[in-house]
Each structure stands twice: as C-alpha cells, then as structure tokens.
C-alpha cells in the first residue's frame, strides 16, 4: 500500500505522462494544450513497491510512491527534469515544483534505507543493466578499462573481464553489489591497502544530476561533479556509466589464514605487510576475529585441524585471523614460493597455525557467495543486519581493541556474525572525493557484521553499536563511520568536517531542489 503522497505521485505520473497538457496561448489568444509524452515505465504494483521498500539491513520499511524501470539513461534524465518542474512552454511551468524525491537503487544492499525514497520514486538501476546487455560491460581494445552500466553487478564485471585476461584491481568482499552503489560510497576490501578503494580506480563517469542534466565527468572534464559523486552518497547525481581501470588477471591464488593469539604480533604483522606494495608483497590482506562467545567457523581449515583450531579459540577466548592472498599465473609462479616462505618465516603467528588453500582467481574473489548460500539455506540471510562499519586511526587502535573488543564484545553473552579488523593506507585514497577517512597515514577498517537471527533482537545489537560509538567519543578516538546513517544535521557536519562546505556547495550546484537520495537523511 502506498502513502497519500505516493498516490498523488501516481496520479501525477498518470496525468502528466499520458495526457499532460502545457497551457499556452495561440496567436488568437486562445488557450492551447500541448501534450507531453515521457514514455516512462513506472511500476506501482504491490510487488514492485514492496521490493523497493526494504533493503539488506532489514530494519527499515520505507514505501515509495512508484518505481521507475528505465530502459535508457535518457529516461532517468526525463524523470528528474519532470521532478524539477522542467517541462515548460514560454516560461510557464507544466507542473508544480519540486514534486517528488528520487533515489537510485541497485541491489538494495544498504542497511538503513539509504536507497529509499519515502513517497517518492525509486529508480531501479538493474533495469539499465538489463537494457544494456550484452553491452553492459564493454572492455576497451587495449584491455586497460571497462565501460560499465552502473546497475551492473561486480560479479558480472569480473566474468566479462577475465574472459579477456583482465580484471579490476580492487574489490568489495561481496560481488553481488551494483557498480553505481559501491562507487557512491567507496568500495573497500582486502586490496584497498595496495590499490585504494574502488572510487580511486575510476577514469570517467556518466552522471544525471539532480537537475536532470546528463553529464560526462572525469578528473579533467567537469571535475567538481566527478569528485563529488565518488563517495557522494547519491547526493549530486545518479551514476549511469563508469569507466573502471583494469589490470592483468591472474589465474590462481594462494589463500592463507594465519592464526594469532597475541594482538600486538597480529597488529605488527598486518601493518608491516601493507607497507610492502612491491611484487614480493601480498595482493590481499584482511583480518578477522574468532571469539569464544560467537560461532567459531572452522570450515576453511582442513578437517583434521578443525578441532584444534576450535580449542585454540576456547583456550584464549579470542584469536586473530590474518587473511592474506597472493595472486599468480604461469608468468609469476617463480615468486610464489618466495612470498609464502617469507610469510611462514617472518610472521609472529601461533606455531603450527598457518593454513593455505590454492584456488582459482574467480573462486577467491567470489568466496562470500558460498557463505550467502549457506545462510540462505538456514533462513539466516534475510534477517536484520544492524552492522557497524568504522575507520579507526592507527594511533588509537590499541585503545579501541582494549575498550571495544576486550571490554565490550568479549563480555557479550553471544555474538553472531563476522568481525573484520585490518589496516589500510590512506595515501591510496583521493582526498578530493567526498568519502571521509581518519587523518592518519594508516587507519583500520573495523566491520562488526552482526546478524539478528533466531531469537536475537536487532535493537540489542544496535544498543551495542551505540555503546561502541559512545566509547570512542568519550575516549577521544576520532573514528569515521562508513555506510553510516545519521539523522541529525550536526552529525553529518561533524562527519564531513572540513569537506562539509564543499559538500553543501556541490549539493546547491547539482541538486539545488534536494531531490536526490532522501533516504540518506542529509538534507531532509
């Protein structure tokens, strides 16, 4: 069921798309009606409305008035022009302005309704990807970049690229996300320390601004829009095409999980490895925590070692998992033994607890898909996900560990989900872009990816998140949240800090009527 505002939008769509007359005067002074045809496919059926009302977070329920399923970027531009009151004749506007708000939605993997448009119109970006097939991913002749329809999933980019022997260089852990969605945030994962986030590996974008203008932008062409949109939370425009940087695609991966009982050694080794960005360094680095009050997943390890891994966790209450990978193929095979030998001989892990798998490149990058299928089979995928993702400066990571990991998480009755814990290099991030990070050369990515399955109440986990944020506030740890959802303007101003006035200026420049991405709650 739609809201009253949603019903009024549907009425507007029906009247103005099918019949819209623009009133003007003929030479004789007689009123004349000029019909306008927008040719937009607007869905208002219960299934479409319901699908656009929920996201992966499974916490919010925000119904749009309608869903646009565009067959081309031009249709999105028409919609935003329409929303701006942009259809006029001799200066007479055809509709009131502004009429409704608009949000782009890819795979709906947001956590708190960030891709929602309550009472407005949600643009289903997957329709653009479908309409562009088979050209949703076009690899350049020299294999240095791919032009990608923004609604395309990263897994499809990977499939198309590896067929040509090339690949994007940096990834999110989960590949079933839309290109436009991750570029509107940052796109982070285990390659970020070496190549930066996904937003640092884009050459060019096509963007439809909040005014309905379709613009191509790059560091040299319309740079204000380019840098604003990357990490801009959908506030300045809707990305419809991205030109993604590509590199050589390896064929196989040496994938290791290495266990530590000592946090200082874990921290020291992680920071040393991310400083090694030459050929002898690793290509992927992340860290996880295994805690005795949570589910200890031993499925990665050989069956004969799973019991002793579980015992190690129970004995120490918490084990730190260093996860690293080195890519290779026939041309780089000679250095693999050197790298693996370096890891085994120089790292300070618990003796006898280094485990290695050798897997195809595609399977490694798509590794989370197996976890998804497992959780779906148990009915634990479509549950509330009160996730907390934060960036913590290196200088305060020990304080954070002692206060949050040892002081809060280990003292919970139970934890459910994955806790990510790994450093990355700030010099791989472009500060001209909208995304914020701590002002230190190295900061840690902390992902508390908890799920409220079974009898667990998501609000209890949310209370824990609030305690973590409050601890950091009280301790003076200057964190930055990622995939955040603030509801107060002062929190957004604090988040963006010195970038706030540029952020506001770009909003006025590209979306002056504040139509775009209302679910982010920045300018509502």
Short mmCIF file of C-alpha atoms in Angstrom, two decimals:
data_model
loop_
_atom_site.label_atom_id
_atom_site.label_comp_id
_atom_site.label_asym_id
_atom_site.label_seq_id
_atom_site.Cartn_x
_atom_site.Cartn_y
_atom_site.Cartn_z
CA UNK A 1 0.00 0.00 0.00
CA UNK A 2 1.32 3.45 -0.86
CA UNK A 3 1.23 6.64 1.15
CA UNK A 4 -1.05 9.56 0.29
CA UNK A 5 1.93 11.36 -1.17
CA UNK A 6 2.72 8.24 -3.15
CA UNK A 7 -0.84 8.19 -4.51
CA UNK A 8 -0.53 11.81 -5.54
CA UNK A 9 2.68 10.97 -7.39
CA UNK A 10 0.99 8.10 -9.20
CA UNK A 11 -1.78 10.48 -10.18
CA UNK A 12 0.78 12.96 -11.46
CA UNK A 13 2.57 10.26 -13.41
CA UNK A 14 -0.70 9.09 -14.94
CA UNK A 15 -1.87 12.56 -15.86
CA UNK A 16 1.38 14.12 -16.91
CA UNK A 17 2.97 11.20 -18.69
CA UNK A 18 -0.13 10.07 -20.56
CA UNK A 19 -2.09 13.27 -21.04
CA UNK A 20 0.00 16.19 -19.81
CA UNK A 21 -1.14 19.43 -21.36
CA UNK A 22 1.00 22.57 -21.17
CA UNK A 23 -1.12 25.66 -21.23
CA UNK A 24 -0.03 28.46 -23.58
CA UNK A 25 -1.64 30.99 -25.91
CA UNK A 26 -2.21 30.80 -29.65
CA UNK A 27 -1.79 33.83 -31.91
CA UNK A 28 -5.52 34.46 -31.47
CA UNK A 29 -5.14 34.43 -27.69
CA UNK A 30 -7.00 31.14 -27.30
CA UNK A 31 -5.76 28.64 -24.70
CA UNK A 32 -3.91 25.74 -26.34
CA UNK A 33 -2.87 22.43 -24.70
CA UNK A 34 0.41 20.87 -25.83
CA UNK A 35 0.69 17.18 -24.90
CA UNK A 36 3.94 15.91 -23.36
CA UNK A 37 4.95 12.28 -23.70
CA UNK A 38 7.66 11.00 -21.35
CA UNK A 39 7.43 7.30 -22.28
CA UNK A 40 8.46 6.06 -18.86
CA UNK A 41 7.73 2.64 -17.41
CA UNK A 42 6.52 3.41 -13.90
CA UNK A 43 5.55 0.50 -11.65
CA UNK A 44 3.02 0.84 -8.84
CA UNK A 45 2.06 -2.78 -8.26
CA UNK A 46 2.38 -4.13 -4.68
CA UNK A 47 5.32 -6.40 -5.50
CA UNK A 48 7.43 -3.59 -7.00
CA UNK A 49 6.57 -1.21 -4.15
CA UNK A 50 7.36 -3.83 -1.51
CA UNK A 51 10.69 -4.78 -3.13
CA UNK A 52 11.77 -1.14 -3.16
CA UNK A 53 10.66 -0.60 0.45
CA UNK A 54 13.19 -2.92 2.09
CA UNK A 55 16.93 -3.41 1.89
CA UNK A 56 19.60 -5.82 3.09
CA UNK A 57 19.58 -4.23 6.53
CA UNK A 58 16.00 -5.46 7.02
CA UNK A 59 15.37 -2.80 9.64
CA UNK A 60 13.57 -0.03 7.75
CA UNK A 61 10.34 -0.07 5.74
CA UNK A 62 10.03 2.99 3.51
CA UNK A 63 7.48 2.72 0.70
CA UNK A 64 7.99 4.77 -2.45
CA UNK A 65 5.06 6.05 -4.43
CA UNK A 66 6.34 4.34 -7.58
CA UNK A 67 9.32 2.56 -9.13
CA UNK A 68 10.87 3.59 -12.43
CA UNK A 69 12.33 0.78 -14.53
CA UNK A 70 14.32 2.76 -17.13
CA UNK A 71 15.44 1.35 -20.45
CA UNK A 72 17.98 4.14 -21.00
CA UNK A 73 19.72 6.94 -19.08
CA UNK A 74 17.60 9.40 -21.04
CA UNK A 75 14.52 8.14 -19.21
CA UNK A 76 16.15 8.87 -15.85
CA UNK A 77 17.02 12.36 -17.08
CA UNK A 78 13.41 12.87 -18.16
CA UNK A 79 12.17 11.82 -14.74
CA UNK A 80 14.46 14.25 -12.94
CA UNK A 81 13.61 17.01 -15.38
CA UNK A 82 9.96 16.28 -14.66
CA UNK A 83 10.58 16.32 -10.91
CA UNK A 84 12.30 19.69 -11.26
CA UNK A 85 9.29 21.23 -12.99
CA UNK A 86 11.45 21.33 -16.07
CA UNK A 87 8.66 20.97 -18.66
CA UNK A 88 7.53 24.43 -19.64
CA UNK A 89 6.49 26.46 -22.63
CA UNK A 90 7.27 30.16 -22.95
CA UNK A 91 8.41 30.15 -19.34
CA UNK A 92 5.20 28.60 -17.99
CA UNK A 93 5.97 25.51 -15.91
CA UNK A 94 3.83 22.47 -16.66
CA UNK A 95 3.85 21.14 -13.08
CA UNK A 96 4.38 22.41 -9.55
CA UNK A 97 8.00 22.30 -8.44
CA UNK A 98 9.51 20.36 -6.82
CA UNK A 99 7.09 17.44 -6.96
CA UNK A 100 8.76 14.36 -5.50
CA UNK A 101 12.11 12.94 -4.47
CA UNK A 102 14.13 10.33 -6.31
CA UNK A 103 16.52 7.58 -5.19
CA UNK A 104 18.66 5.25 -7.30
CA UNK A 105 18.67 1.63 -6.13
CA UNK A 106 20.93 -1.15 -7.36
CA UNK A 107 20.97 -4.40 -5.38
CA UNK A 108 19.42 -2.82 -2.29
CA UNK A 109 22.38 -3.74 -0.09
CA UNK A 110 22.07 -0.63 2.07
CA UNK A 111 21.50 -1.05 5.79
CA UNK A 112 19.11 1.71 6.89
CA UNK A 113 17.02 2.65 3.89
CA UNK A 114 19.71 4.81 2.29
CA UNK A 115 18.39 3.91 -1.18
CA UNK A 116 14.77 4.58 -0.27
CA UNK A 117 12.51 7.42 -1.39
CA UNK A 118 9.53 7.53 1.00
CA UNK A 119 6.52 8.59 -1.03
CA UNK A 120 8.81 9.39 -3.96
CA UNK A 121 10.18 7.39 -6.90
CA UNK A 122 12.87 4.73 -6.72
CA UNK A 123 14.88 4.21 -9.91
CA UNK A 124 15.63 0.51 -10.36
CA UNK A 125 19.16 0.68 -11.78
CA UNK A 126 19.25 -3.03 -12.59
CA UNK A 127 16.83 -2.25 -15.42
CA UNK A 128 19.54 -0.13 -17.09
CA UNK A 129 21.99 -3.00 -16.85
CA UNK A 130 19.46 -5.40 -18.34
CA UNK A 131 18.62 -2.96 -21.14
CA UNK A 132 22.33 -2.56 -21.95
CA UNK A 133 23.02 -6.29 -22.34
CA UNK A 134 25.10 -7.67 -23.95
CA UNK A 135 26.96 -4.36 -23.77
CA UNK A 136 26.57 -3.73 -20.04
CA UNK A 137 30.31 -4.34 -19.72
CA UNK A 138 32.49 -3.22 -22.64
CA UNK A 139 36.23 -3.91 -22.41
CA UNK A 140 38.49 -1.47 -24.25
CA UNK A 141 40.54 -2.81 -27.15
CA UNK A 142 43.77 -2.48 -25.18
CA UNK A 143 42.22 -4.02 -22.06
CA UNK A 144 43.03 -1.06 -19.81
CA UNK A 145 39.47 -0.14 -18.85
CA UNK A 146 35.85 -1.28 -18.93
CA UNK A 147 32.79 0.86 -19.58
CA UNK A 148 30.09 -0.48 -17.28
CA UNK A 149 26.39 0.28 -16.92
CA UNK A 150 26.05 1.42 -13.31
CA UNK A 151 23.34 -1.08 -12.40
CA UNK A 152 25.62 -3.98 -13.31
CA UNK A 153 26.81 -6.25 -10.51
CA UNK A 154 30.55 -6.50 -9.89
CA UNK A 155 30.43 -10.25 -10.36
CA UNK A 156 29.31 -9.67 -13.95
CA UNK A 157 32.13 -7.19 -14.47
CA UNK A 158 34.53 -9.88 -13.23
CA UNK A 159 33.09 -12.52 -15.55
CA UNK A 160 33.35 -10.28 -18.60
CA UNK A 161 36.83 -9.07 -17.74
CA UNK A 162 38.52 -12.40 -17.01
CA UNK A 163 37.36 -13.71 -20.37
CA UNK A 164 39.73 -11.10 -21.82
CA UNK A 165 42.50 -11.86 -19.34
CA UNK A 166 41.99 -8.62 -17.41
CA UNK A 167 40.38 -7.62 -14.13
CA UNK A 168 39.55 -4.62 -11.94
CA UNK A 169 42.28 -4.32 -9.33
CA UNK A 170 40.23 -3.69 -6.19
CA UNK A 171 37.09 -5.33 -4.90
CA UNK A 172 34.48 -5.46 -2.20
CA UNK A 173 34.29 -8.80 -0.37
CA UNK A 174 30.78 -9.42 -1.74
CA UNK A 175 30.46 -9.16 -5.51
CA UNK A 176 26.67 -9.10 -5.87
CA UNK A 177 26.55 -5.33 -5.47
CA UNK A 178 25.96 -2.75 -8.17
CA UNK A 179 28.82 -0.71 -9.59
CA UNK A 180 26.99 2.57 -9.03
CA UNK A 181 26.14 1.62 -5.46
CA UNK A 182 29.69 0.94 -4.30
CA UNK A 183 31.07 3.98 -6.15
CA UNK A 184 28.55 6.14 -4.31
CA UNK A 185 30.16 5.02 -1.04
CA UNK A 186 33.79 3.94 -1.56
CA UNK A 187 34.04 0.21 -2.24
CA UNK A 188 36.55 -1.32 0.16
CA UNK A 189 38.12 -4.72 0.70
CA UNK A 190 41.35 -6.62 1.03
CA UNK A 191 43.04 -4.97 -1.98
CA UNK A 192 42.41 -1.41 -0.73
CA UNK A 193 45.78 -1.13 1.04
CA UNK A 194 47.52 -1.66 -2.32
CA UNK A 195 45.20 -0.10 -4.92
CA UNK A 196 42.88 2.08 -2.89
CA UNK A 197 39.08 1.80 -2.76
CA UNK A 198 37.04 1.30 -5.91
CA UNK A 199 36.42 5.04 -6.19
CA UNK A 200 40.18 5.53 -6.63
CA UNK A 201 40.12 3.34 -9.75
CA UNK A 202 37.60 5.15 -11.94
CA UNK A 203 38.59 7.10 -15.06
CA UNK A 204 35.25 8.58 -16.09
CA UNK A 205 31.56 8.67 -15.25
CA UNK A 206 28.25 9.46 -16.90
CA UNK A 207 26.02 11.13 -14.33
CA UNK A 208 22.49 12.52 -14.34
CA UNK A 209 22.47 15.42 -11.92
CA UNK A 210 19.59 16.31 -9.64
CA UNK A 211 18.63 18.93 -12.22
CA UNK A 212 18.18 16.26 -14.89
CA UNK A 213 21.36 17.09 -16.82
CA UNK A 214 23.21 14.13 -18.32
CA UNK A 215 26.92 14.90 -17.95
CA UNK A 216 30.16 13.06 -18.60
CA UNK A 217 32.79 13.80 -16.00
CA UNK A 218 36.39 12.89 -15.17
CA UNK A 219 39.34 14.46 -13.36
CA UNK A 220 39.65 16.91 -16.28
CA UNK A 221 36.05 17.15 -17.53
CA UNK A 222 33.55 18.50 -15.01
CA UNK A 223 35.85 17.52 -12.12
CA UNK A 224 33.60 19.11 -9.50
CA UNK A 225 30.88 16.61 -10.32
CA UNK A 226 33.31 13.71 -10.75
CA UNK A 227 34.95 14.07 -7.35
CA UNK A 228 31.68 14.90 -5.64
CA UNK A 229 29.79 11.86 -6.94
CA UNK A 230 32.53 9.37 -5.99
CA UNK A 231 31.68 8.63 -2.38
CA UNK A 232 28.94 11.27 -2.53
CA UNK A 233 26.14 9.04 -1.20
CA UNK A 234 23.98 9.74 -4.24
CA UNK A 235 23.54 13.41 -3.33
CA UNK A 236 24.68 15.07 -6.54
CA UNK A 237 23.66 12.74 -9.32
CA UNK A 238 22.81 9.23 -10.44
CA UNK A 239 25.73 7.36 -11.99
CA UNK A 240 24.68 5.61 -15.21
CA UNK A 241 28.09 4.57 -16.59
CA UNK A 242 31.51 4.10 -15.04
CA UNK A 243 34.85 3.63 -16.76
CA UNK A 244 36.74 1.23 -14.47
CA UNK A 245 40.52 0.74 -14.50
CA UNK A 246 41.68 -2.78 -15.37
CA UNK A 247 44.90 -4.71 -14.85
CA UNK A 248 46.21 -8.15 -15.71
CA UNK A 249 44.03 -11.00 -14.41
CA UNK A 250 45.92 -13.79 -12.65
CA UNK A 251 44.57 -17.32 -12.85
CA UNK A 252 45.16 -18.68 -9.35
CA UNK A 253 45.50 -17.58 -5.73
CA UNK A 254 47.47 -18.80 -2.72
CA UNK A 255 44.94 -18.04 0.01
CA UNK A 256 46.13 -18.20 3.63
CA UNK A 257 44.54 -17.86 7.03
CA UNK A 258 47.09 -17.45 9.80
CA UNK A 259 46.09 -17.52 13.47
CA UNK A 260 47.43 -15.32 16.28
CA UNK A 261 46.80 -15.40 20.00
CA UNK A 262 48.73 -12.16 20.60
CA UNK A 263 47.16 -8.92 19.39
CA UNK A 264 50.43 -6.97 19.33
CA UNK A 265 52.01 -9.50 16.95
CA UNK A 266 48.85 -9.53 14.80
CA UNK A 267 48.85 -5.74 14.58
CA UNK A 268 52.59 -5.52 13.86
CA UNK A 269 52.46 -8.08 11.06
CA UNK A 270 49.41 -6.54 9.43
CA UNK A 271 50.98 -3.09 9.36
CA UNK A 272 54.28 -4.42 8.01
CA UNK A 273 52.56 -6.34 5.21
CA UNK A 274 50.51 -3.37 3.98
CA UNK A 275 53.73 -1.39 3.69
CA UNK A 276 55.07 -3.97 1.22
CA UNK A 277 53.44 -2.99 -2.07
CA UNK A 278 56.16 -4.37 -4.35
CA UNK A 279 55.99 -7.69 -6.23
CA UNK A 280 57.04 -9.62 -3.12
CA UNK A 281 54.16 -8.26 -1.10
CA UNK A 282 50.73 -9.86 -0.75
CA UNK A 283 47.87 -8.82 -3.04
CA UNK A 284 45.09 -9.11 -0.48
CA UNK A 285 45.03 -8.53 3.27
CA UNK A 286 42.20 -8.61 5.76
CA UNK A 287 41.83 -9.65 9.38
CA UNK A 288 39.04 -11.31 11.34
CA UNK A 289 38.35 -12.09 14.98
CA UNK A 290 37.29 -15.51 16.24
CA UNK A 291 35.71 -15.25 19.70
CA UNK A 292 34.66 -17.98 22.07
CA UNK A 293 31.29 -16.32 22.70
CA UNK A 294 30.47 -16.47 18.99
CA UNK A 295 30.13 -19.06 16.27
CA UNK A 296 33.60 -20.42 15.53
CA UNK A 297 33.55 -21.20 11.82
CA UNK A 298 36.32 -23.70 11.07
CA UNK A 299 35.16 -24.64 7.57
CA UNK A 300 38.21 -23.06 5.88
CA UNK A 301 40.62 -25.34 7.70
CA UNK A 302 41.42 -28.99 6.94
CA UNK A 303 39.02 -31.39 8.66
CA UNK A 304 41.90 -32.86 10.65
CA UNK A 305 42.76 -29.42 12.11
CA UNK A 306 39.29 -28.08 12.87
CA UNK A 307 39.17 -29.42 16.42
CA UNK A 308 42.48 -27.89 17.43
CA UNK A 309 41.50 -24.55 15.86
CA UNK A 310 38.31 -24.53 17.93
CA UNK A 311 40.34 -25.48 21.03
CA UNK A 312 42.74 -22.59 20.40
CA UNK A 313 39.81 -20.16 20.36
CA UNK A 314 38.33 -21.62 23.55
CA UNK A 315 41.70 -21.52 25.34
CA UNK A 316 42.43 -17.88 24.51
CA UNK A 317 38.83 -16.59 24.24
CA UNK A 318 39.85 -14.60 21.16
CA UNK A 319 42.01 -15.49 18.17
CA UNK A 320 43.11 -13.01 15.50
CA UNK A 321 42.98 -14.31 11.93
CA UNK A 322 45.33 -12.78 9.39
CA UNK A 323 43.91 -13.47 5.94
CA UNK A 324 46.27 -12.88 3.04
CA UNK A 325 46.39 -13.89 -0.61
CA UNK A 326 48.97 -13.84 -3.36
CA UNK A 327 47.83 -13.99 -6.99
CA UNK A 328 49.78 -15.82 -9.64
CA UNK A 329 49.82 -17.44 -13.07
CA UNK A 330 52.45 -19.13 -15.19
CA UNK A 331 54.45 -15.90 -15.59
CA UNK A 332 54.58 -15.07 -11.86
CA UNK A 333 54.82 -18.60 -10.48
CA UNK A 334 58.55 -18.26 -9.54
CA UNK A 335 57.86 -15.63 -6.84
CA UNK A 336 55.07 -17.57 -5.13
CA UNK A 337 57.44 -19.75 -3.12
CA UNK A 338 59.44 -16.68 -2.09
CA UNK A 339 56.34 -14.91 -0.78
CA UNK A 340 54.96 -17.94 1.04
CA UNK A 341 58.37 -18.63 2.55
CA UNK A 342 58.56 -15.02 3.74
CA UNK A 343 55.17 -15.34 5.43
CA UNK A 344 55.96 -18.59 7.18
CA UNK A 345 59.38 -17.48 8.46
CA UNK A 346 58.86 -13.82 9.43
CA UNK A 347 55.34 -13.61 10.87
CA UNK A 348 54.69 -13.98 14.60
CA UNK A 349 51.66 -16.27 14.46
CA UNK A 350 50.82 -19.17 16.76
CA UNK A 351 53.18 -22.01 15.73
CA UNK A 352 51.53 -24.60 13.52
CA UNK A 353 48.51 -22.44 12.70
CA UNK A 354 49.18 -21.26 9.15
CA UNK A 355 46.78 -22.77 6.60
CA UNK A 356 46.90 -22.42 2.82
CA UNK A 357 44.48 -23.13 0.01
CA UNK A 358 45.22 -22.90 -3.71
CA UNK A 359 42.10 -21.75 -5.60
CA UNK A 360 41.09 -20.20 -8.95
CA UNK A 361 41.13 -16.39 -9.02
CA UNK A 362 37.39 -16.14 -9.70
CA UNK A 363 36.53 -18.50 -6.84
CA UNK A 364 38.64 -16.49 -4.41
CA UNK A 365 37.01 -13.19 -5.29
CA UNK A 366 33.56 -14.80 -5.18
CA UNK A 367 34.23 -16.60 -1.87
CA UNK A 368 31.44 -14.86 0.10
CA UNK A 369 28.83 -16.30 -2.25
CA UNK A 370 29.25 -19.69 -0.58
CA UNK A 371 28.60 -18.12 2.82
CA UNK A 372 25.49 -16.42 1.45
CA UNK A 373 24.10 -19.68 0.10
CA UNK A 374 24.79 -21.40 3.41
CA UNK A 375 22.98 -18.67 5.36
CA UNK A 376 20.07 -18.67 2.92
CA UNK A 377 19.64 -22.41 3.39
CA UNK A 378 19.41 -21.83 7.15
CA UNK A 379 16.99 -18.92 6.80
CA UNK A 380 19.61 -16.54 8.21
CA UNK A 381 20.21 -14.26 5.23
CA UNK A 382 17.08 -12.14 5.13
CA UNK A 383 17.27 -11.11 8.79
CA UNK A 384 18.02 -7.73 10.39
CA UNK A 385 21.64 -6.64 9.91
CA UNK A 386 22.49 -3.86 12.37
CA UNK A 387 26.02 -3.60 11.04
CA UNK A 388 28.56 -1.07 12.24
CA UNK A 389 31.46 -0.16 9.94
CA UNK A 390 34.05 2.30 11.18
CA UNK A 391 37.54 3.54 10.36
CA UNK A 392 39.84 3.83 13.37
CA UNK A 393 43.14 5.75 13.28
CA UNK A 394 46.22 3.57 13.80
CA UNK A 395 47.41 5.69 16.74
CA UNK A 396 44.36 4.65 18.78
CA UNK A 397 43.82 1.07 17.64
CA UNK A 398 45.21 -0.42 20.85
CA UNK A 399 42.81 1.71 22.92
CA UNK A 400 39.99 0.65 20.65
CA UNK A 401 40.94 -3.01 20.93
CA UNK A 402 41.14 -2.92 24.73
CA UNK A 403 37.96 -0.91 25.19
CA UNK A 404 35.73 -2.36 22.47
CA UNK A 405 36.98 -5.84 21.57
CA UNK A 406 38.14 -6.95 25.02
CA UNK A 407 35.90 -4.65 27.05
CA UNK A 408 32.58 -4.88 25.18
CA UNK A 409 32.44 -7.66 22.57
CA UNK A 410 34.06 -10.39 24.65
CA UNK A 411 31.72 -9.61 27.53
CA UNK A 412 28.57 -10.09 25.46
CA UNK A 413 26.55 -13.22 26.11
CA UNK A 414 26.87 -14.12 22.45
CA UNK A 415 27.94 -12.64 19.15
CA UNK A 416 26.54 -13.58 15.76
CA UNK A 417 28.38 -12.61 12.63
CA UNK A 418 31.80 -11.68 11.33
CA UNK A 419 34.13 -9.08 12.83
CA UNK A 420 36.61 -7.61 10.34
CA UNK A 421 39.75 -5.94 11.64
CA UNK A 422 42.51 -4.80 9.25
CA UNK A 423 44.61 -1.73 8.34
CA UNK A 424 44.86 0.17 5.09
CA UNK A 425 46.94 3.01 3.64
CA UNK A 426 45.38 6.46 3.43
CA UNK A 427 47.67 7.56 0.59
CA UNK A 428 45.66 5.26 -1.70
CA UNK A 429 42.55 7.44 -1.15
CA UNK A 430 41.95 10.62 -3.15
CA UNK A 431 41.03 13.36 -0.70
CA UNK A 432 39.24 15.35 -3.44
CA UNK A 433 36.45 12.77 -3.33
CA UNK A 434 33.55 13.01 -0.91
CA UNK A 435 34.39 9.93 1.19
CA UNK A 436 35.88 10.63 4.62
CA UNK A 437 38.64 8.74 6.41
CA UNK A 438 40.74 9.41 9.53
CA UNK A 439 43.54 11.92 9.11
CA UNK A 440 46.42 9.46 9.59
CA UNK A 441 48.69 7.62 7.17
CA UNK A 442 47.29 4.25 8.31
CA UNK A 443 43.82 3.53 9.64
CA UNK A 444 41.95 0.34 10.47
CA UNK A 445 38.77 -0.93 8.87
CA UNK A 446 36.52 -2.39 11.56
CA UNK A 447 33.37 -4.20 10.43
CA UNK A 448 31.03 -5.51 13.10
CA UNK A 449 28.83 -7.51 10.73
CA UNK A 450 26.33 -8.89 13.19
CA UNK A 451 23.01 -10.51 12.28
CA UNK A 452 19.90 -10.73 14.42
CA UNK A 453 18.82 -14.23 13.54
CA UNK A 454 16.64 -16.52 15.64
CA UNK A 455 15.61 -15.04 18.96
CA UNK A 456 18.22 -12.27 18.96
CA UNK A 457 16.79 -8.76 18.96
CA UNK A 458 18.40 -6.39 16.47
CA UNK A 459 17.82 -3.49 18.85
CA UNK A 460 20.10 -5.16 21.41
CA UNK A 461 22.85 -5.24 18.80
CA UNK A 462 22.08 -1.65 17.91
CA UNK A 463 22.49 -0.72 21.57
CA UNK A 464 25.90 -2.39 21.49
CA UNK A 465 26.81 -0.29 18.44
CA UNK A 466 25.75 2.83 20.32
CA UNK A 467 27.99 1.83 23.24
CA UNK A 468 30.93 1.42 20.87
CA UNK A 469 30.37 4.82 19.31
CA UNK A 470 29.99 6.36 22.77
CA UNK A 471 33.20 4.71 23.98
CA UNK A 472 35.10 6.20 21.05
CA UNK A 473 33.53 9.59 21.71
CA UNK A 474 34.39 9.51 25.42
CA UNK A 475 37.92 8.28 24.72
CA UNK A 476 38.64 10.89 22.07
CA UNK A 477 39.14 8.27 19.33
CA UNK A 478 38.36 10.14 16.12
CA UNK A 479 36.63 7.45 14.11
CA UNK A 480 34.81 7.85 10.83
CA UNK A 481 31.74 5.75 10.16
CA UNK A 482 31.26 4.02 6.81
CA UNK A 483 27.81 3.20 5.35
CA UNK A 484 26.51 5.41 8.15
CA UNK A 485 23.02 6.75 8.63
CA UNK A 486 22.83 9.89 10.72
CA UNK A 487 19.53 11.58 11.45
CA UNK A 488 20.87 14.90 12.74
CA UNK A 489 22.41 17.58 10.57
CA UNK A 490 25.12 18.28 13.16
CA UNK A 491 26.30 14.67 12.90
CA UNK A 492 26.68 15.00 9.13
CA UNK A 493 28.58 18.27 9.54
CA UNK A 494 30.88 16.59 12.05
CA UNK A 495 31.35 13.58 9.76
CA UNK A 496 32.40 15.62 6.74
CA UNK A 497 34.38 18.11 8.82
CA UNK A 498 36.41 20.37 6.51
CA UNK A 499 34.64 18.89 3.47
CA UNK A 500 31.17 19.88 4.63
CA UNK A 501 31.07 23.25 2.89
CA UNK A 502 32.29 21.73 -0.39
CA UNK A 503 29.65 19.03 0.03
CA UNK A 504 26.95 21.65 0.59
CA UNK A 505 28.20 23.77 -2.32
CA UNK A 506 28.07 20.78 -4.66
CA UNK A 507 24.55 19.99 -3.49
CA UNK A 508 23.44 23.50 -4.38
CA UNK A 509 25.26 23.28 -7.72
CA UNK A 510 23.98 19.88 -8.89
CA UNK A 511 20.79 19.21 -6.92
CA UNK A 512 19.51 22.59 -5.73
CA UNK A 513 15.99 21.32 -5.03
CA UNK A 514 17.36 18.49 -2.89
CA UNK A 515 15.53 15.77 -4.76
CA UNK A 516 18.16 13.03 -4.73
CA UNK A 517 18.73 10.23 -2.21
CA UNK A 518 16.40 11.40 0.56
CA UNK A 519 16.98 8.11 2.40
CA UNK A 520 20.47 9.27 3.38
CA UNK A 521 18.81 11.91 5.60
CA UNK A 522 21.47 14.55 4.94
CA UNK A 523 19.38 17.44 3.62
CA UNK A 524 15.83 16.41 4.55
#
